[in-house]
Every structure is written in C-alpha cells, then in structure tokens.
XYZ file of C-alpha atoms in Angstrom:
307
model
C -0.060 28.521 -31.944
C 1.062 32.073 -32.879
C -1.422 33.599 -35.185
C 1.357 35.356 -37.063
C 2.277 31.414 -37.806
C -0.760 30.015 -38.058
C -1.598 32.637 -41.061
C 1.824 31.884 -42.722
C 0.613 28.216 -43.014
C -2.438 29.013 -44.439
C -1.068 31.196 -46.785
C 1.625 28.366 -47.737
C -1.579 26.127 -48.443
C -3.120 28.899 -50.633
C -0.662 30.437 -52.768
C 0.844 26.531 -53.779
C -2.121 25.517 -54.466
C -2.827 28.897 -56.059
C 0.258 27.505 -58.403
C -1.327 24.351 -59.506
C -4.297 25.996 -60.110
C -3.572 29.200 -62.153
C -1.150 26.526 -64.386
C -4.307 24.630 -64.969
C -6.670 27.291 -66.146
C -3.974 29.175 -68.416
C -3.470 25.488 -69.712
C -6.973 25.280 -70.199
C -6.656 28.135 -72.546
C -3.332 26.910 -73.977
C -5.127 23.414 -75.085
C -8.092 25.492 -76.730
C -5.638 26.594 -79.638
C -5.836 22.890 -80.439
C -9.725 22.825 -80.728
C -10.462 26.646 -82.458
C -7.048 28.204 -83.964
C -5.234 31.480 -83.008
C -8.516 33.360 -83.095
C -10.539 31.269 -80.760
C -7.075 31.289 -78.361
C -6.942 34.828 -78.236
C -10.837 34.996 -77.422
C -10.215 32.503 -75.082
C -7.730 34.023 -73.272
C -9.909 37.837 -73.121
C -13.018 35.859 -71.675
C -10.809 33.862 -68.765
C -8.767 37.258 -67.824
C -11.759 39.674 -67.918
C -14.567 37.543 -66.948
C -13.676 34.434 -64.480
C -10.341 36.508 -63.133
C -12.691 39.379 -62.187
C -10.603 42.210 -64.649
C -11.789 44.638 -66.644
C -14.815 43.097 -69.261
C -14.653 46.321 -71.972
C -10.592 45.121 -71.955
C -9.319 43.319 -75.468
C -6.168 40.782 -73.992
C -4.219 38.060 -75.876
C -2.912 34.906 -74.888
C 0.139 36.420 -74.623
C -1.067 38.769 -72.171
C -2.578 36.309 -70.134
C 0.464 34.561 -70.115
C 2.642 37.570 -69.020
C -0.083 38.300 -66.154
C -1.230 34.702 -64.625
C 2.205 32.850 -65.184
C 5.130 35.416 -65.665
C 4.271 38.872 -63.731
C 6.463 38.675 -60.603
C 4.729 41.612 -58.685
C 1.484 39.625 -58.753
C 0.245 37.822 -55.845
C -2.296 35.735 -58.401
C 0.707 34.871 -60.775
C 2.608 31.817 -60.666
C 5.623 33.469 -59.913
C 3.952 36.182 -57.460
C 2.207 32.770 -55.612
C 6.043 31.441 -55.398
C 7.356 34.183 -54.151
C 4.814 34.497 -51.449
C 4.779 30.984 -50.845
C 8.508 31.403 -49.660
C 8.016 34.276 -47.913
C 5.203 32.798 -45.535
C 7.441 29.849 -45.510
C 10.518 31.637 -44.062
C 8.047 33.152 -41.448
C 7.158 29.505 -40.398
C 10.101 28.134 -40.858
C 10.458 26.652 -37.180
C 6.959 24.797 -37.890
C 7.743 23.374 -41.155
C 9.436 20.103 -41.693
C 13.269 20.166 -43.052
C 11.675 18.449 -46.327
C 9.445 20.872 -46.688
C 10.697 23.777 -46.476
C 13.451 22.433 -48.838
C 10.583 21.617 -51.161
C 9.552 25.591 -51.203
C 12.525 27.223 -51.444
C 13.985 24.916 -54.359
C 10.960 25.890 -56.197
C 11.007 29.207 -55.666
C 14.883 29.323 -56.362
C 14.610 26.890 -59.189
C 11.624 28.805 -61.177
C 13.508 31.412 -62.387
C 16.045 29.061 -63.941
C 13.461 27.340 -66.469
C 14.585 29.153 -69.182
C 12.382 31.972 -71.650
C 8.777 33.037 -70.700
C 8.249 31.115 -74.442
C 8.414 28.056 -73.028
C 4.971 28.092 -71.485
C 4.230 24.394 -71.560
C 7.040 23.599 -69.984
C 6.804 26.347 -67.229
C 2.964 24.970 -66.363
C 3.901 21.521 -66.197
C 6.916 22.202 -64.138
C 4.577 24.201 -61.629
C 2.645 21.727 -61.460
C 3.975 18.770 -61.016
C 6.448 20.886 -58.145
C 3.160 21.955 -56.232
C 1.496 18.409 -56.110
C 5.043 17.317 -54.881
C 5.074 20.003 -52.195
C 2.037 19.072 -50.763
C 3.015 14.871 -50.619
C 5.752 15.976 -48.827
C 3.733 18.436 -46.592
C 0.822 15.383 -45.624
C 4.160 12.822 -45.314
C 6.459 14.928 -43.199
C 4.347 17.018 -41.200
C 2.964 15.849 -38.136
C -1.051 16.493 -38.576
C -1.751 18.491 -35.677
C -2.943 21.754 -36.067
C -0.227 23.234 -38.006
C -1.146 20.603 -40.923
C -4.814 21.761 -40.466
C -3.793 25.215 -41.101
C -1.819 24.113 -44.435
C -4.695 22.222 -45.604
C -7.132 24.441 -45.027
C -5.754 27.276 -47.380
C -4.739 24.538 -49.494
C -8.804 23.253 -49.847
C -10.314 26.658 -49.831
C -8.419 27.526 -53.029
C -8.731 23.918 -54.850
C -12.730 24.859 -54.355
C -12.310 28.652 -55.955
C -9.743 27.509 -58.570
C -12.288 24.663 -59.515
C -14.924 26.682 -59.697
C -12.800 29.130 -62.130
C -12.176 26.354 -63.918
C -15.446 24.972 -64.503
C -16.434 28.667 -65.730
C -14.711 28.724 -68.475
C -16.765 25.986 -69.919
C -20.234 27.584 -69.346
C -19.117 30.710 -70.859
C -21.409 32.020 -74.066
C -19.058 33.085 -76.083
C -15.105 32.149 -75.929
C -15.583 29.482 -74.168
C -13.969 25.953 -73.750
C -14.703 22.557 -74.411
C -15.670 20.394 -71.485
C -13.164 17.835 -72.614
C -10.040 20.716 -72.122
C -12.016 21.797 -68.763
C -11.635 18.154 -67.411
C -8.159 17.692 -68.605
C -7.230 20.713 -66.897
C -8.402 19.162 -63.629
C -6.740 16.202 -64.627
C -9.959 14.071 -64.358
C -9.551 12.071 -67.535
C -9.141 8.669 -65.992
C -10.821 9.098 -62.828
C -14.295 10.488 -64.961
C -14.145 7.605 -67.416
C -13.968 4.954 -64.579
C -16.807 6.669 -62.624
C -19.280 6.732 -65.321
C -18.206 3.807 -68.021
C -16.725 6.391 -70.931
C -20.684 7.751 -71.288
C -19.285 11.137 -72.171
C -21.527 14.306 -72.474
C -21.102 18.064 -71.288
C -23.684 17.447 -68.315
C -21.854 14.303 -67.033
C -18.556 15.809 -66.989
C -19.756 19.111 -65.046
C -21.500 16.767 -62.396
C -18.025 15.113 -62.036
C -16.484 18.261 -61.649
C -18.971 19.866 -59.119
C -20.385 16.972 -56.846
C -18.270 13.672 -56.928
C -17.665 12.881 -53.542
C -14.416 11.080 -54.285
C -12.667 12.793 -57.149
C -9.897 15.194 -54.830
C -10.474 17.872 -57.424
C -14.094 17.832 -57.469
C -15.777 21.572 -55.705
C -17.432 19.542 -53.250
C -14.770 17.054 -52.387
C -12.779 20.378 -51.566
C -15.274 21.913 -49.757
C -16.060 19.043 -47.565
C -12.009 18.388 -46.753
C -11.440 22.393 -46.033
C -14.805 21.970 -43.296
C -13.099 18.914 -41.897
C -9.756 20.981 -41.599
C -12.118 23.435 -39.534
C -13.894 21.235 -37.573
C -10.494 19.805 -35.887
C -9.152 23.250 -35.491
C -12.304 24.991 -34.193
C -14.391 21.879 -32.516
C -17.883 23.227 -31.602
C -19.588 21.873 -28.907
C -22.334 24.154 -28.437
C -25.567 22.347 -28.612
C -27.559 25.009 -30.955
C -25.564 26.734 -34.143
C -21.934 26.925 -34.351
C -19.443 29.963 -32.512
C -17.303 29.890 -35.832
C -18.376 31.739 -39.270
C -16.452 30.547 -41.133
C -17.677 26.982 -40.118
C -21.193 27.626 -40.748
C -20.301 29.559 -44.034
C -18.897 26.421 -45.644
C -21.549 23.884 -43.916
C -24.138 26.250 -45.898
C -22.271 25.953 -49.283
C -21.469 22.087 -48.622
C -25.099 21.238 -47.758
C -26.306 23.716 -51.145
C -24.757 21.650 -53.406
C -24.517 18.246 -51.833
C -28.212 17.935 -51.181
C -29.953 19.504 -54.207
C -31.097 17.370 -57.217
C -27.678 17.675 -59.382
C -29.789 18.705 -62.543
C -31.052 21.711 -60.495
C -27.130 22.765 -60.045
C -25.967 21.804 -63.283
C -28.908 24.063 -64.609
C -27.618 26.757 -62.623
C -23.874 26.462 -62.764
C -22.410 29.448 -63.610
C -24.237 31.403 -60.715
C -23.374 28.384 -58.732
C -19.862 28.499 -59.357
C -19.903 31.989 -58.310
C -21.578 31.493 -55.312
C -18.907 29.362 -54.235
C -16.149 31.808 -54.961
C -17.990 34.126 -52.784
C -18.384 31.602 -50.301
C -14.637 30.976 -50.335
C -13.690 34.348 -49.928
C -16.430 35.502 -46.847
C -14.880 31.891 -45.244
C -11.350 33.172 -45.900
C -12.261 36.469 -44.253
C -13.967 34.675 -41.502
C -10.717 32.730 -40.688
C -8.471 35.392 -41.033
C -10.559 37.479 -37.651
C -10.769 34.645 -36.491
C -7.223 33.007 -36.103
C -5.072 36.202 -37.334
C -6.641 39.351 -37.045
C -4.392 42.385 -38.146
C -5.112 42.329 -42.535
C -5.769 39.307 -44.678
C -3.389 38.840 -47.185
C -4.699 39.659 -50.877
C -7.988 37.544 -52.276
C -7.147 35.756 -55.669
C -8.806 38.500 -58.111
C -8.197 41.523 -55.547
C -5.186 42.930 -57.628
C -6.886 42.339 -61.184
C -9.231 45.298 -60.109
C-alpha cells in the first residue's frame, strides 16, 4: 500500500475517534455543573484545558472557553470541528480505498456539522458527534474488507481510544477541580457494562479499575491497547526469534504488559502518573508508526497545538 494512503487511514481512525472522544471529556465537564454549580463548572473546565489538554496551567478559562476551543474552533486539529475537517480531508486522499458507505458516512458529517444550528446548543452538538463517529466506524468494520487498509483505520482509531481514556480518567484524580467518578464513567459510557461486571458494588477504586484494566469493556485503556497491538501485529508480523524489528510494536507490548500484569491496587495507587505514561506511550508509538509506514512529517499529536 502507498504510504501516502496508508497514513490517510490512520489519520481517518484518529481524528473520528478524536471526535467521540473530545465530545466525551467536554461532556464530562458539561455533567459536572449538575454535581457543583457554575463555580465548580468553570473550575472544571480551567483544570481539563490547562492540565489534562497540556495548555497553559497559570491560564484562568471558562466553560465557555473550553467549549469554543475543544468543540467549536475550526482551525484546530484537537477540536471537534478541526478533527472533522481533517477527517475529510484524509478521507478524500483515500478515497479509492474507502468503501462507497464510508466515505458517504465522512463527508455527510463533515457537511452536515455545520448545519446543527448555534454553538449554544452544546448538548446537542456532543451527542450528535457522537453518536455520528460510533456510526462511522460500524460502517467502517461492516463495509471494509479487513485487510490491511482496515488495520490501518483501526489502529489510529485504538491508539486514540487509549489517550482519550486516559484523559478521561484524569480528570477524576485531579486535586482540585476535579470530577466525580460517576460523570468520568458516564462519559465513557460504562454505566451498564460496570454495574453488570461488578454487581452495582460502586466505589471510586472499582470504577477506575473498570476504566483502566477490564479486558472486555471496548473503552477500557487496556482493552484499547491490546486491540491497537493486534492491529500491529497483522500489519507488521515479526518473526524474528529474539525481540521484535518494529518500535512501535515493542512500545505498546511494554505498556500492555505494565498494566496488565501488575497487582491492580499498585496501578490504581499510581494512576495519574500511570495515565500519563500511557499518553506518552501513545504518542512515541504514533511516532514510531509514522517512520515506519509514512515517513515525510506526522500529522499534529492531540495537545501539540494547545502549546
């Protein structure tokens, strides 16, 4: 495969993933007004932008601000409507790879965004992106044939789930302005799946484990680790009987293993500089892939413009 291609499709997998996931942590923030009033949003909102986005920490933001720059701000590649917009680019590159149905699926979102009405509708704009990037990637896994096209796709699409979780599950270790563990796991839509998996015993450690280590939660960090490895594995098969040719292979075994094999209390103890360690990881694996399969400039990290 071209690698000009090949990095359009894992670009595609990023940036609409990078929808669903940006629409979940500004929700996150959206559902604290519920919990701690207009003052506790606005904190809130300062700690997510200047702390888990990677912007400036001395900076005083609003909701409203975060709103303009994660949702609204059409120049930004880590905005929902920057991720669209790129999303349809890479598409258009690809567009002989694609399905029909898929590339459909892009460019009515992108075209159809636009069209939702007032930025002050923000509920309605984050459930819309939503919903539109889980449909986007049904159609991707149902249309596509999975060679190594749809490994590509899914590989961009798991790297990000694992730094957006991550992001996500940030918010609710943070000290100050931070969020309750029952908004983090509604964000990742976990509700159901968390009270079936451990019989309703709610508490802030057993909803973090979820979050981090279940094995077969799609959301979970590891679960998106382990599928973005397998992604690798079929596109970069490694028979070399001592170590692995690939960085970016052995860079994700070594954050897979890290987490799945240590005593969970020792990672839950640990899980803010945990969570950052994967977002590292993410990004060196990224990197790895990018001189790997597409040399010539990655495309912009997720906080790399917030700097």
């Amino acid at each position: 495969m071209l690698s000009r291609i090949a990095e359009s499709l894992f670009w595609i997998g990023r940036y609409v993933e990078r929808v669903d996931g940006t629409a979940r942590l500004v929700d996150v923030v959206r559902l604290s007004m519920l919990e701690g009033g207009l003052a506790g949003h606005d904190e809130s909102a300062n700690m997510v932008l200047s702390v888990v986005m990677g912007g400036d920490p001395d900076a005083r933001v609003t909701y409203s601000d975060l709103r303009d720059r994660l949702v609204f701000d059409p120049t930004s590649a880590s905005s929902i409507s920057g991720s669209w917009n790129a999303a349809r680019d890479n598409a258009r590159r690809a567009r002989e790879t694609l399905s029909t149905d898929l590339w459909a699926a892009i460019n009515t979102a992108w075209l159809r965004w636009g069209r939702l009405g007032p930025p002050d509708g923000t509920a309605r704009h984050l459930s819309w992106a939503r919903e539109r990037s889980i449909l986007i990637g049904g159609i991707a896994d149902s249309t596509m044939s999975h060679d190594e096209a749809w490994d590509f796709l899914v590989l961009g699409r798991y790297l990000e789930r694992a730094d957006m979780t991550a992001r996500i599950i940030t918010t609710g270790t943070l000290p100050t302005g931070g969020l309750s563990w029952q908004s983090v796991l509604s964000s990742c839509g976990g509700n159901q799946a968390f009270m079936r998996s451990n019989q309703g015993l709610f508490n802030d450690r057993n909803v973090a484990t979820f979050l981090v280590l279940n094995r077969e939660f799609p959301r979970s960090v590891l679960y998106a680790l382990a599928e973005a490895e397998a992604a690798l594995e079929r596109l970069d098969p490694d028979h070399t009987p001592i170590g692995f040719t690939g960085e970016g292979r052995r860079l994700l075994g070594r954050i897979r293993t890290s987490l799945e094999y240590r005593l969970p209390t020792n990672i839950i103890n640990e899980l803010p500089q945990q969570m950052a360690r994967v977002e590292q990881m993410v990004t060196a694996v990224s990197d790895a892939v990018g001189a790997r399969y597409f040399p010539g400039g990655p495309e912009l990290s997720w906080t790399e413009e917030l700097r």
